[in-house]
Coordinates of C-alpha atoms and ligand atoms in Angstrom, one line a residue:
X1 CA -7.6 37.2 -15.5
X2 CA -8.6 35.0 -18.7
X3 CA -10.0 37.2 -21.2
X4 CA -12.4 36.2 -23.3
X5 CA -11.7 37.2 -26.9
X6 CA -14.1 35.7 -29.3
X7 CA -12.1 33.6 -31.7
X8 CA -12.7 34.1 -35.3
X9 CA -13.3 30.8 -37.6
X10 CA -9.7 30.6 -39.6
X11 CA -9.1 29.2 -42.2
X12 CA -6.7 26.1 -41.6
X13 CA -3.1 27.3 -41.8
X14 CA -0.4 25.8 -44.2
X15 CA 2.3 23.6 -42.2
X16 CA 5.6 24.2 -42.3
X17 CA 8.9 23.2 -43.8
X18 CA 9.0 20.1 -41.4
X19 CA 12.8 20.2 -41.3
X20 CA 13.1 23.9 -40.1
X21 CA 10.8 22.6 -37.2
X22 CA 12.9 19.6 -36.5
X23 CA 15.9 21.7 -36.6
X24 CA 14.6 23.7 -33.9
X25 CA 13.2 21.0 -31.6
X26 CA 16.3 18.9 -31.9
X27 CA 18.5 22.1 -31.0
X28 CA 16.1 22.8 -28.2
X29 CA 16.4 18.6 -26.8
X30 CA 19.3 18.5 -27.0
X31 CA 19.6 21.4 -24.2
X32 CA 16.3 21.4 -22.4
X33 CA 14.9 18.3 -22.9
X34 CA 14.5 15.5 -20.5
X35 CA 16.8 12.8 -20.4
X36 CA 17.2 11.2 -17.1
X37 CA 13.5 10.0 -16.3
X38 CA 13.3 6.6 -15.4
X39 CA 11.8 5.2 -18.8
X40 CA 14.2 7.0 -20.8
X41 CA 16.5 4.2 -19.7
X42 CA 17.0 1.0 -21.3
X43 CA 14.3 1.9 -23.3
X44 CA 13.2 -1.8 -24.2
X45 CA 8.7 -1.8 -25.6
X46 CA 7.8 -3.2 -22.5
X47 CA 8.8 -0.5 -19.7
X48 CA 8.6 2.3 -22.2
X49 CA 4.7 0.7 -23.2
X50 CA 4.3 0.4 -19.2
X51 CA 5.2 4.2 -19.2
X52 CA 3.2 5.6 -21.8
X53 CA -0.1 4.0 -20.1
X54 CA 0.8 5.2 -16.5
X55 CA 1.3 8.5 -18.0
X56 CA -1.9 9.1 -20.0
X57 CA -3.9 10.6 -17.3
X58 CA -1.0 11.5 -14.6
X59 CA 1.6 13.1 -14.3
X60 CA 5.7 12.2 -14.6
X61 CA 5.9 13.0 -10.7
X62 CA 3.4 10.7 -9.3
X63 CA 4.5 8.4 -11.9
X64 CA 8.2 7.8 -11.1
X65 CA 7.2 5.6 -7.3
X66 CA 4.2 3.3 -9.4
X67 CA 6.5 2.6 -12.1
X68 CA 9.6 1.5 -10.4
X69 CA 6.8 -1.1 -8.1
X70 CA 5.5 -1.8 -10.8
X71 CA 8.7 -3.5 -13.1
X72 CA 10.3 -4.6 -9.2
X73 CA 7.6 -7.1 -9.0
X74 CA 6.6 -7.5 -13.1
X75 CA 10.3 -6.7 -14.9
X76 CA 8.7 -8.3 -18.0
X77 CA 5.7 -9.1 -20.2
X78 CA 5.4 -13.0 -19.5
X79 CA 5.8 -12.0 -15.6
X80 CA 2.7 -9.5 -15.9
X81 CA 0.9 -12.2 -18.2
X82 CA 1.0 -14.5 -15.3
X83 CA 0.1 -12.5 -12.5
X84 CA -3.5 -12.8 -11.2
X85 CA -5.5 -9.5 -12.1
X86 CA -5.3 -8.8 -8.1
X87 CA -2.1 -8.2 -7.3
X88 CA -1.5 -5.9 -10.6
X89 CA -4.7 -4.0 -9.6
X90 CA -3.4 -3.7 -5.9
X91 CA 0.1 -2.1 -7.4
X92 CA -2.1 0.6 -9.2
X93 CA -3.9 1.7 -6.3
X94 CA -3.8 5.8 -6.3
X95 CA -3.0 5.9 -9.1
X96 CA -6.2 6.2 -11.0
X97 CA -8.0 5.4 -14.3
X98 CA -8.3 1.6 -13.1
X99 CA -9.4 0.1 -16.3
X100 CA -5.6 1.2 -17.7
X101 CA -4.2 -1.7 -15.1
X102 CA -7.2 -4.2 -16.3
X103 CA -5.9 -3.2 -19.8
X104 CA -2.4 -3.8 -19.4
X105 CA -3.1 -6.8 -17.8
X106 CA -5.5 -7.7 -20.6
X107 CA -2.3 -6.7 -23.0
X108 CA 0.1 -9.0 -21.4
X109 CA -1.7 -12.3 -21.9
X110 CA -2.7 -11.2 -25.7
X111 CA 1.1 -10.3 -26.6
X112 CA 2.1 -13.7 -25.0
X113 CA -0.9 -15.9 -26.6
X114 CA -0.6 -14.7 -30.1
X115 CA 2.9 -13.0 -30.5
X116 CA 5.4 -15.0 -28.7
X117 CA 5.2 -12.8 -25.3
X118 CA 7.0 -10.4 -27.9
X119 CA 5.9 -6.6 -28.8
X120 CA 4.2 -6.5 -32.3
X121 CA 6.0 -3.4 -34.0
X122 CA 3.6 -2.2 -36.3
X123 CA 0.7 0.6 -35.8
X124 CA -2.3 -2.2 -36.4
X125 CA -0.8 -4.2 -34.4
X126 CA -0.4 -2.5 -31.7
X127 CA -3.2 -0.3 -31.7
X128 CA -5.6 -3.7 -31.4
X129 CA -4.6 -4.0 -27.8
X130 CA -6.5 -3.1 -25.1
X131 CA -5.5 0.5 -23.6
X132 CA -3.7 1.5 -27.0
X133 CA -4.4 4.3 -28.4
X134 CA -3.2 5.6 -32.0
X135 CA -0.6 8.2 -30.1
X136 CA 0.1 5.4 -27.7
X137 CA 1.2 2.9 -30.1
X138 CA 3.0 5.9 -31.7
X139 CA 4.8 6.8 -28.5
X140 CA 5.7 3.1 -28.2
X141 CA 6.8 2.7 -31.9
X142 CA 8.7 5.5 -32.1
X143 CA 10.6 5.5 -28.5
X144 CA 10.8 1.6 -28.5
X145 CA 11.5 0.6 -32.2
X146 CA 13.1 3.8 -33.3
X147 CA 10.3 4.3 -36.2
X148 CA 9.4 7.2 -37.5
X149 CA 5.4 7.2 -36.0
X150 CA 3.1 10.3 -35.2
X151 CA 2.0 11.0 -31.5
X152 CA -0.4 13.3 -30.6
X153 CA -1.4 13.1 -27.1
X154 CA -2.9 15.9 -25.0
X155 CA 0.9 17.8 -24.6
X156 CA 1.4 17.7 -28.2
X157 CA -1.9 18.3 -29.5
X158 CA -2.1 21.9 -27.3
X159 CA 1.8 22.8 -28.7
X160 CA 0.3 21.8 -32.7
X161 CA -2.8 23.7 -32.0
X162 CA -1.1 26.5 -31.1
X163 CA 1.6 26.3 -33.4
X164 CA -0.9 26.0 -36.0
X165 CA -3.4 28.8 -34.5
X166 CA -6.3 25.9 -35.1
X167 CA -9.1 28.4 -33.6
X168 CA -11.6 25.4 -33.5
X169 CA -12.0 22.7 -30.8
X170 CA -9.3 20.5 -31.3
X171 CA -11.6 17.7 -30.4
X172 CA -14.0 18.5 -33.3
X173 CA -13.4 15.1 -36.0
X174 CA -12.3 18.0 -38.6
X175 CA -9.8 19.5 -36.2
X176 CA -8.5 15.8 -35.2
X177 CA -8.1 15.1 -39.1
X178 CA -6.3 18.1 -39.7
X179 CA -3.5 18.0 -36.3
X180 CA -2.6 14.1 -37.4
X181 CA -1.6 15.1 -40.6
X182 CA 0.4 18.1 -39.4
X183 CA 1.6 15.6 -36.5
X184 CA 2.7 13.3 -39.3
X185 CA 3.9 16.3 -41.6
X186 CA 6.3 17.9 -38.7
X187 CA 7.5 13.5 -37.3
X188 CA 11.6 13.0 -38.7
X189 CA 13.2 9.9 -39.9
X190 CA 15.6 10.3 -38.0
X191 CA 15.8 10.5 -34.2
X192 CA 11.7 9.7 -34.0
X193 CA 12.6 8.7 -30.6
X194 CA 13.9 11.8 -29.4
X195 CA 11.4 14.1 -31.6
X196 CA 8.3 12.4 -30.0
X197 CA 10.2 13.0 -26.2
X198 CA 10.7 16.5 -27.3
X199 CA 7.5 17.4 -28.5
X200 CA 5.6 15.8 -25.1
X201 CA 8.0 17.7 -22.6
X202 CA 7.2 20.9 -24.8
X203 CA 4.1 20.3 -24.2
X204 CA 4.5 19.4 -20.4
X205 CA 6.6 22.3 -19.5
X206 CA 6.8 25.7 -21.8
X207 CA 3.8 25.7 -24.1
X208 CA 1.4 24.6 -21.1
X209 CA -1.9 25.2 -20.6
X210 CA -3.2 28.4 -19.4
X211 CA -0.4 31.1 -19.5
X212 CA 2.7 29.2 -21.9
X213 CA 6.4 30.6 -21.8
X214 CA 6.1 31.4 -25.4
X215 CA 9.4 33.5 -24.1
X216 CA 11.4 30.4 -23.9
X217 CA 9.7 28.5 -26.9
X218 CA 11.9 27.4 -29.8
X219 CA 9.1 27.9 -32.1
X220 CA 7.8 31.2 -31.3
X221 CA 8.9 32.7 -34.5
X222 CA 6.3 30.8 -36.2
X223 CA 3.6 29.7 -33.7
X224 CA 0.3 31.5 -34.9
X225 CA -1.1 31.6 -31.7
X226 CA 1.8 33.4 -30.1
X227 CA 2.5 35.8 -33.7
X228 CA -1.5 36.5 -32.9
X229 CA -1.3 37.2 -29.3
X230 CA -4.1 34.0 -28.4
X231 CA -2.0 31.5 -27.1
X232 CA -3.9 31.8 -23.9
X233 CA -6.7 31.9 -25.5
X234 CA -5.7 28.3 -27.3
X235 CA -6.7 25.5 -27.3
X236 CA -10.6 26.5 -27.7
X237 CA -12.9 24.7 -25.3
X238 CA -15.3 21.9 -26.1
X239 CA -18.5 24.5 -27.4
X240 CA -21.4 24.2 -24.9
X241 CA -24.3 22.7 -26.3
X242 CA -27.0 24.7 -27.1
X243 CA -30.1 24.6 -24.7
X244 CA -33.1 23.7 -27.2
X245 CA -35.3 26.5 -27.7
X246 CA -39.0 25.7 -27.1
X247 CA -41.8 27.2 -28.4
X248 CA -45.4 28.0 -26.5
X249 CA -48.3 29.2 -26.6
X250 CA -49.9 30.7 -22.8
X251 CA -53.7 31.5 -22.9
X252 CA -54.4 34.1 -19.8
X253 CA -58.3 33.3 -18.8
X254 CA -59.8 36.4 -16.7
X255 CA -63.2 35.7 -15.2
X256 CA -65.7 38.4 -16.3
Ligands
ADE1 N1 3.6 11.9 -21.3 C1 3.3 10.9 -22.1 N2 4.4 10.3 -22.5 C2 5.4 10.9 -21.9 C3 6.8 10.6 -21.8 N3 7.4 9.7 -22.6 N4 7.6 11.5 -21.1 C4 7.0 12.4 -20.4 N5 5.7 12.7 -20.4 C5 4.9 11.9 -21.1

């Protein structure tokens, strides 16, 4: 049973030395991380762009079959570019969130009119294209190019809101401010590529939503929410709006 705990307004908590956390994620990759998922090979912009859009709203499972179709009939930008909207629509079907195939579709023809059919590698650049996000073109810069960009997608913002034991919405503008800057605080120089993997499969599969295996997490020792004891309770829910309170006035008539 979820228990309901009201969370007390904190204030925001310090981050930590970003090396110590790195240390700890890179130890914990290194063993438990995963390595073998189809995008993690040849990791060239294109396939690992074409993953991170496939994976923003579904999962790596249902994933796996729709990527491999997908780079069997498009293995590369200028082939997607070419294609009629159709037959890349028709190679998403099930897989959801259609305006992500329009997007990428969209992408294609933009990277090949205006950059040579080659990936732009910086964040502006990126993030101009349709169906890239900031932690998209983060994912992309950092897996991709090797650079040392921030992501914060859904996985990683529940592991830094916990890990920071942010008691507000995280979707509140103030909250966003504040997890990109400890997102950017915690990203190394080195191995970006294998920091941002870590931190999503973290996300994906110990600090998960719900119930987390804090247990198994190699940042228990200093995750406020698990030191507290309300990682379940984390992260908070959008607030409910308010119902407006009206005000009125009944007259009560009695005939005499
Ligand atoms: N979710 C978003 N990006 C991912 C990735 N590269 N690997 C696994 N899950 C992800």
């Amino acid at each position: 049973m979820k228990l309901k705990i009201p969370l007390m307004k904190q204030p925001k908590s310090p981050f930590l030395d970003p090396k110590r956390l790195q240390k700890l994620i890179f130890t914990w990759f290194d063993r438990y991380g995963r390595k073998n998922l189809p995008w993690q090979q040849n990791k060239t912009p294109y396939r690992v762009w074409l993953s991170e859009v496939m994976l923003q709203q579904t999962q790596v499972s249902t994933v796996i079959p729709y990527f491999e179709r997908f780079l069997q009939q498009f293995p590369d930008i200028e082939s997607l570019a070419n294609a009629p909207l159709d037959s890349v629509l028709h190679l998403w079907t099930g897989l959801g969130y259609y305006s992500r195939a329009r997007n990428l579709h969209k992408t294609a023809g933009l990277i090949k009119k205006n950059f040579a059919g080659i990936f732009p590698e910086t964040l502006d650049a990126l993030e101009d294209l349709p169906g890239i996000g900031r932690s998209t073109a983060g994912a992309i810069l950092s897996i991709a190019f090797k650079k040392p960009a921030a992501i914060l997608d859904g996985n990683v913002k529940r592991v830094l809101t916990r890990l920071q034991g942010l008691t507000e919405w995280p979707g509140e503008k103030e909250s966003l401010t504040y997890l990109w800057k400890a997102a950017i605080h915690y990203t190394p120089l080195n191995r970006p590529d294998d920091y941002a993997q870590a931190m999503m499969d973290l996300g994906a599969t110990i600090c998960v939503r719900g119930t987390p295996s804090c247990e198994k997490c190699p940042l228990k020792k200093y995750c406020i929410a698990h030191l507290q004891g309300i990682e379940k309770n984390l992260p908070r829910q959008k607030p409910k709006k308010k119902l407006p309170v009206r005000h009125a006035t009944l007259f009560f008539y009695s005939k005499k």
